[in-house]
Short mmCIF file of C-alpha atoms in Angstrom, two decimals:
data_model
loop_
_atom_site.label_atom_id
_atom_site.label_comp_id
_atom_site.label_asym_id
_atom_site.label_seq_id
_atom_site.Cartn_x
_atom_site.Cartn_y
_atom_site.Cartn_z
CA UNK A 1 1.57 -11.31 13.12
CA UNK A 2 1.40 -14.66 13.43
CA UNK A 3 1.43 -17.41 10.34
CA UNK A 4 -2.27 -18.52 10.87
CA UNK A 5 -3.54 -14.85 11.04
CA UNK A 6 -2.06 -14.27 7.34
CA UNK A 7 -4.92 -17.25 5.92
CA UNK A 8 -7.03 -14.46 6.92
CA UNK A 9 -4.93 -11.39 5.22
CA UNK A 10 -5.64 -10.37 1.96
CA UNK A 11 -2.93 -8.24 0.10
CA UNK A 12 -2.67 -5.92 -2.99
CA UNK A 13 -0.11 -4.15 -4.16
CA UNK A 14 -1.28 -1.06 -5.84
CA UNK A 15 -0.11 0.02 -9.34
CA UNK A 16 -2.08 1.24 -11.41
CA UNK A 17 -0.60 4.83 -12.21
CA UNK A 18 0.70 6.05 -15.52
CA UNK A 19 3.98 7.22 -14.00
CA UNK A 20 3.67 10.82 -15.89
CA UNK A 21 6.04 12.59 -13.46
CA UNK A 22 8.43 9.79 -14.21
CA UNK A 23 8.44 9.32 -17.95
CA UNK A 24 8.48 5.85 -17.67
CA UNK A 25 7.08 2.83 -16.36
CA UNK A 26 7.97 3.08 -12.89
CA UNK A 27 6.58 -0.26 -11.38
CA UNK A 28 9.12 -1.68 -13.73
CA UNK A 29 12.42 0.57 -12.55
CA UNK A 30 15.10 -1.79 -11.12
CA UNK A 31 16.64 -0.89 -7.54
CA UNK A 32 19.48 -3.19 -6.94
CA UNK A 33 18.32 -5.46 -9.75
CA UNK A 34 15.22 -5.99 -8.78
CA UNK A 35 11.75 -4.03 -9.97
CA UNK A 36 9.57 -2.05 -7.75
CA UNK A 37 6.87 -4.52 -8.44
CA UNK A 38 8.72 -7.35 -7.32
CA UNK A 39 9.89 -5.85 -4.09
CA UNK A 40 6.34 -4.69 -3.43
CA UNK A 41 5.13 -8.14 -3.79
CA UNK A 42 8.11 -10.16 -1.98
CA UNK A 43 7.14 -7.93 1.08
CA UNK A 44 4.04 -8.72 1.19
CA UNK A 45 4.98 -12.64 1.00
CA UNK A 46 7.52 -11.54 3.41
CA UNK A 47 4.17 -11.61 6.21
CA UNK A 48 3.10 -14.64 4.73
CA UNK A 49 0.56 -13.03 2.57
CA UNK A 50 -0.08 -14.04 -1.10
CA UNK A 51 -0.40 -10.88 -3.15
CA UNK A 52 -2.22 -9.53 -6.32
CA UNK A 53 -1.79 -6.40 -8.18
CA UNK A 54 -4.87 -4.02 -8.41
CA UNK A 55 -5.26 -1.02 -10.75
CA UNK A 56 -5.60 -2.61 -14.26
CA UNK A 57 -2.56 -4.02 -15.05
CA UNK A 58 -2.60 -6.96 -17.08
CA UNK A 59 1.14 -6.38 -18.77
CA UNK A 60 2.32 -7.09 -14.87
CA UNK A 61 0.53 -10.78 -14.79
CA UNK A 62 3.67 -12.32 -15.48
CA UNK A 63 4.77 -11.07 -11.61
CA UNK A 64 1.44 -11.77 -10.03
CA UNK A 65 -2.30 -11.87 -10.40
CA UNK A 66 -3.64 -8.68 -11.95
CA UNK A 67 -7.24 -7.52 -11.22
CA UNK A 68 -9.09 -5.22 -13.54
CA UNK A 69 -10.73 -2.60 -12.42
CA UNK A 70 -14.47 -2.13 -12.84
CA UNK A 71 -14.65 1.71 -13.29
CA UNK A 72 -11.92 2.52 -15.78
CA UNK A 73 -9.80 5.77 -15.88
CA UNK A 74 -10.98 6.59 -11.94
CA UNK A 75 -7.83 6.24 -10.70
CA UNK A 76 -6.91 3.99 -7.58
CA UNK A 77 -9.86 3.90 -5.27
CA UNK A 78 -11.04 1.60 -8.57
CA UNK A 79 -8.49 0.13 -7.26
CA UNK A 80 -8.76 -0.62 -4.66
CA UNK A 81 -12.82 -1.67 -5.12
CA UNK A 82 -11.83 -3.53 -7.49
CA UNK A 83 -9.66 -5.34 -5.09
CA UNK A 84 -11.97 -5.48 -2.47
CA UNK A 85 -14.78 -7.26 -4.50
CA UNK A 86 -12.69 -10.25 -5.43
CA UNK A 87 -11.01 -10.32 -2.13
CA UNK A 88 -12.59 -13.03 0.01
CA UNK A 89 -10.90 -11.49 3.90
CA UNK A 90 -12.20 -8.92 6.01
CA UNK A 91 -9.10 -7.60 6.48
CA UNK A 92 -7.19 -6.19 3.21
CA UNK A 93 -3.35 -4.31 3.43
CA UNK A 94 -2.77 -2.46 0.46
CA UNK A 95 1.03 -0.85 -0.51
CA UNK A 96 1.62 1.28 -3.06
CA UNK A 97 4.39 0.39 -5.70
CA UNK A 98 6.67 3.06 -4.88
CA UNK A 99 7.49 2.76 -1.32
CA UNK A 100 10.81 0.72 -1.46
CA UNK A 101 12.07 2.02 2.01
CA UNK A 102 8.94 0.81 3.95
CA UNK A 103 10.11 -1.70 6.26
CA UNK A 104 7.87 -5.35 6.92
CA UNK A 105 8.07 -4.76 11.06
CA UNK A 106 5.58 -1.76 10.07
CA UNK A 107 3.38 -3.39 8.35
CA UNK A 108 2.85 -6.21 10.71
CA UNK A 109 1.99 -3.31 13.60
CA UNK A 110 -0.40 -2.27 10.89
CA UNK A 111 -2.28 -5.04 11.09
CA UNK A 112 -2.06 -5.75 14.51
CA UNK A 113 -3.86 -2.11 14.98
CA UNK A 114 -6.28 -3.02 12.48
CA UNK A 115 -7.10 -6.42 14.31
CA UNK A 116 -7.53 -4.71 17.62
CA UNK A 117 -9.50 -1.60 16.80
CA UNK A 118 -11.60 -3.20 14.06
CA UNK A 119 -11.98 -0.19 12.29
CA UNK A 120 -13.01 -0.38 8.66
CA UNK A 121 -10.36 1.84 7.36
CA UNK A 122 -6.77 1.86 9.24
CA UNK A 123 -4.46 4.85 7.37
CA UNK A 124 -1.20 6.10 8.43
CA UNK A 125 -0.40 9.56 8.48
CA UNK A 126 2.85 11.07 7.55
CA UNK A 127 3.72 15.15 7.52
CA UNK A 128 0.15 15.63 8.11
CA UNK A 129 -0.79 13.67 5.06
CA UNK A 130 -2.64 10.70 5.01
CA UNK A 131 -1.49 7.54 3.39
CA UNK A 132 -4.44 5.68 2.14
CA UNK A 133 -2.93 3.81 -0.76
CA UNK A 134 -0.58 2.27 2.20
CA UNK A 135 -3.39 1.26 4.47
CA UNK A 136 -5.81 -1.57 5.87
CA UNK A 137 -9.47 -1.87 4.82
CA UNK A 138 -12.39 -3.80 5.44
CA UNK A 139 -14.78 -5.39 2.70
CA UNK A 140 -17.63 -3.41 4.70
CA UNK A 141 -16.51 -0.06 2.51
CA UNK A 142 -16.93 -1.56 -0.53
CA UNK A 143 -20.73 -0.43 -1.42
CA UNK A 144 -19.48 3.18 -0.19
CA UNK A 145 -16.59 2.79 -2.57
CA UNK A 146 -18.81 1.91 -5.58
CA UNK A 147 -21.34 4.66 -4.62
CA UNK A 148 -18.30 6.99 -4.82
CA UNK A 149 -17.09 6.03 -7.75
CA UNK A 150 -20.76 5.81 -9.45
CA UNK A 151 -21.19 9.72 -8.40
CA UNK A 152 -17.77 10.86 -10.40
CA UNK A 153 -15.83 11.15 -6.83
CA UNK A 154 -12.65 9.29 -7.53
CA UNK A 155 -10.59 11.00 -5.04
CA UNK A 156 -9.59 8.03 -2.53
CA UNK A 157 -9.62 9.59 0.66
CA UNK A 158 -13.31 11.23 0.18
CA UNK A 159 -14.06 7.65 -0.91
CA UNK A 160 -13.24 6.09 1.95
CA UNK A 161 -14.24 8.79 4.39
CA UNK A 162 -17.94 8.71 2.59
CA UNK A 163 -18.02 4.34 3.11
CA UNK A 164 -17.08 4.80 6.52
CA UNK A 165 -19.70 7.25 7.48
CA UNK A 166 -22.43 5.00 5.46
CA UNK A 167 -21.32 2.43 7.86
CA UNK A 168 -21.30 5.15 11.28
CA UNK A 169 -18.10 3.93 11.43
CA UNK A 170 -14.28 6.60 11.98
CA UNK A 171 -12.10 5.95 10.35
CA UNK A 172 -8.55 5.31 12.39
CA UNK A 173 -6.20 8.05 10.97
CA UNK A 174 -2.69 7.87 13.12
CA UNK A 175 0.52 9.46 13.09
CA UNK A 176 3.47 7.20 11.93
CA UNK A 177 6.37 9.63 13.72
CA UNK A 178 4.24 9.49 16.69
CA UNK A 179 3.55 6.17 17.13
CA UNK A 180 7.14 4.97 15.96
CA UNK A 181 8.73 6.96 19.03
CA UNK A 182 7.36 4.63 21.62
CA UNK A 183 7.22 1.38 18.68
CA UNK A 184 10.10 -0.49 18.70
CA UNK A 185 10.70 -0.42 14.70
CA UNK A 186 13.94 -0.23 12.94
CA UNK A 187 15.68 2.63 12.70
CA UNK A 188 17.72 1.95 9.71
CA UNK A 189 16.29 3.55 6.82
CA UNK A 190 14.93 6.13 9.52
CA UNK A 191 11.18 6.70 9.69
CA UNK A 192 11.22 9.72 8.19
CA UNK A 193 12.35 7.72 4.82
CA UNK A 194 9.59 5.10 4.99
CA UNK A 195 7.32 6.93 3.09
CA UNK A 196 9.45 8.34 0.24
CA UNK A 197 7.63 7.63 -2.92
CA UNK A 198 9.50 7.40 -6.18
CA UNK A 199 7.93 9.63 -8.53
CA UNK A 200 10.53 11.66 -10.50
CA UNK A 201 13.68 10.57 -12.31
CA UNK A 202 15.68 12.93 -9.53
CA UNK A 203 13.57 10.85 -7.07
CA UNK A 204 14.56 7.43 -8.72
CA UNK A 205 18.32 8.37 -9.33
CA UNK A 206 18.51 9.49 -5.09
CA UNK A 207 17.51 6.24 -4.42
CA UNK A 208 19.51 4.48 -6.69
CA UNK A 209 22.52 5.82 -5.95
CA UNK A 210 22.42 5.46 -2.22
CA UNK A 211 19.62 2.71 -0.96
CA UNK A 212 18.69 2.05 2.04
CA UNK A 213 16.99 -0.76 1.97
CA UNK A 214 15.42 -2.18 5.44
CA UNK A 215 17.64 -5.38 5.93
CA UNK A 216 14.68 -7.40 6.76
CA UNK A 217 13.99 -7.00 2.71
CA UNK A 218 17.59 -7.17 1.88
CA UNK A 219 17.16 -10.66 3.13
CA UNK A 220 13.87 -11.21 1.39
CA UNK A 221 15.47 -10.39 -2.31
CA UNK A 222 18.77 -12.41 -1.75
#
């Protein structure tokens, strides 16, 4: 992606959970001395994007700009509306706070697909499982979103899925494995380890005791 198509990038780094599995705050964990917040952020800055932190947040401020959500206790597609009604692009990456191993070169193919297919939702798919708190969407699903969230459905992907087919619009669901096998994307953490969340203290303590980092964010943090 080039410089001049970032202007028109908006990006949020999603952390709103309350980190049960973990016991503690994990947006705050350190891995190599640096939080899981800040690396979340720094990559996005890394494609020339200025972040802000969605999911109600305000104790992360000091890191970024934290956006409250507008339908509290609902979980991240609040999130993420809440994002998309202050954000002022079309296009809007989101990341998830836990996802340390994800490597920039990915993300940038990301929105390349997203700029060429113009879909309103762009979501990876890993193991069979979509990724849609690591995805691209467009400001067109917000009224879906709210309608979702107005009904009691706060369950993202049937959130997104329901704005998409208000707007008679698919939504572009693609497998990471598959398209990484003819992508030329670093290797090194393999793609298989992109999507690793850190979730559990056994998680956390894996991670910590052997990273991986991609060395395009090695670079980033030094």
């Amino acid at each position: 992606m080039q410089a001049s198509s970032a202007a028109n990038v908006s990006g949020f780094v999603v952390a709103g959970g309350h980190s049960t599995r973990m016991g503690r705050d994990k947006a705050l964990l350190p891995l190599e001395g640096i939080p899981l917040i800040a690396r979340a952020l720094d990559l996005l800055r890394s494609l020339g994007i200025s972040p802000r932190i969605c999911g109600s947040r305000p104790d992360l401020s000091c890191f970024a700009e934290a956006i409250p959500d507008n339908f509290p206790r609902c979980g991240p597609l609040a999130g993420i509306e809440a994002a998309l009604a202050v954000s002022t692009t079309e296009v809007n990456l989101f990341l998830p706070v836990d996802l340390p191993l994800l490597p920039a070169a990915f993300l940038r193919w990301l929105l390349a697909r997203a700029e060429a297919s113009q879909a309103a939702a762009t979501i990876p798919v890993v193991a069979d499982r979509p990724q849609p708190l690591c995805a691209i969407y467009s400001r067109r699903l917000l009224s879906g979103i709210r309608q979702s969230l107005a009904a009691g459905d706060s369950k993202v992907m049937n959130g997104i899925r329901r704005a998409a087919g208000g707007l008679n619009e698919a939504v572009d669901l693609f497998d990471v494995e598959t398209v990484a096998a003819a992508a030329d994307w670093p290797c090194s953490p393999p793609v298989s380890e992109w999507f690793r969340n850190v979730n559990t203290p056994a998680e956390y303590q894996r991670l910590s005791s052997a990273p991986s980092l991609p060395l395009e964010q090695k670079a980033v943090i030094q």
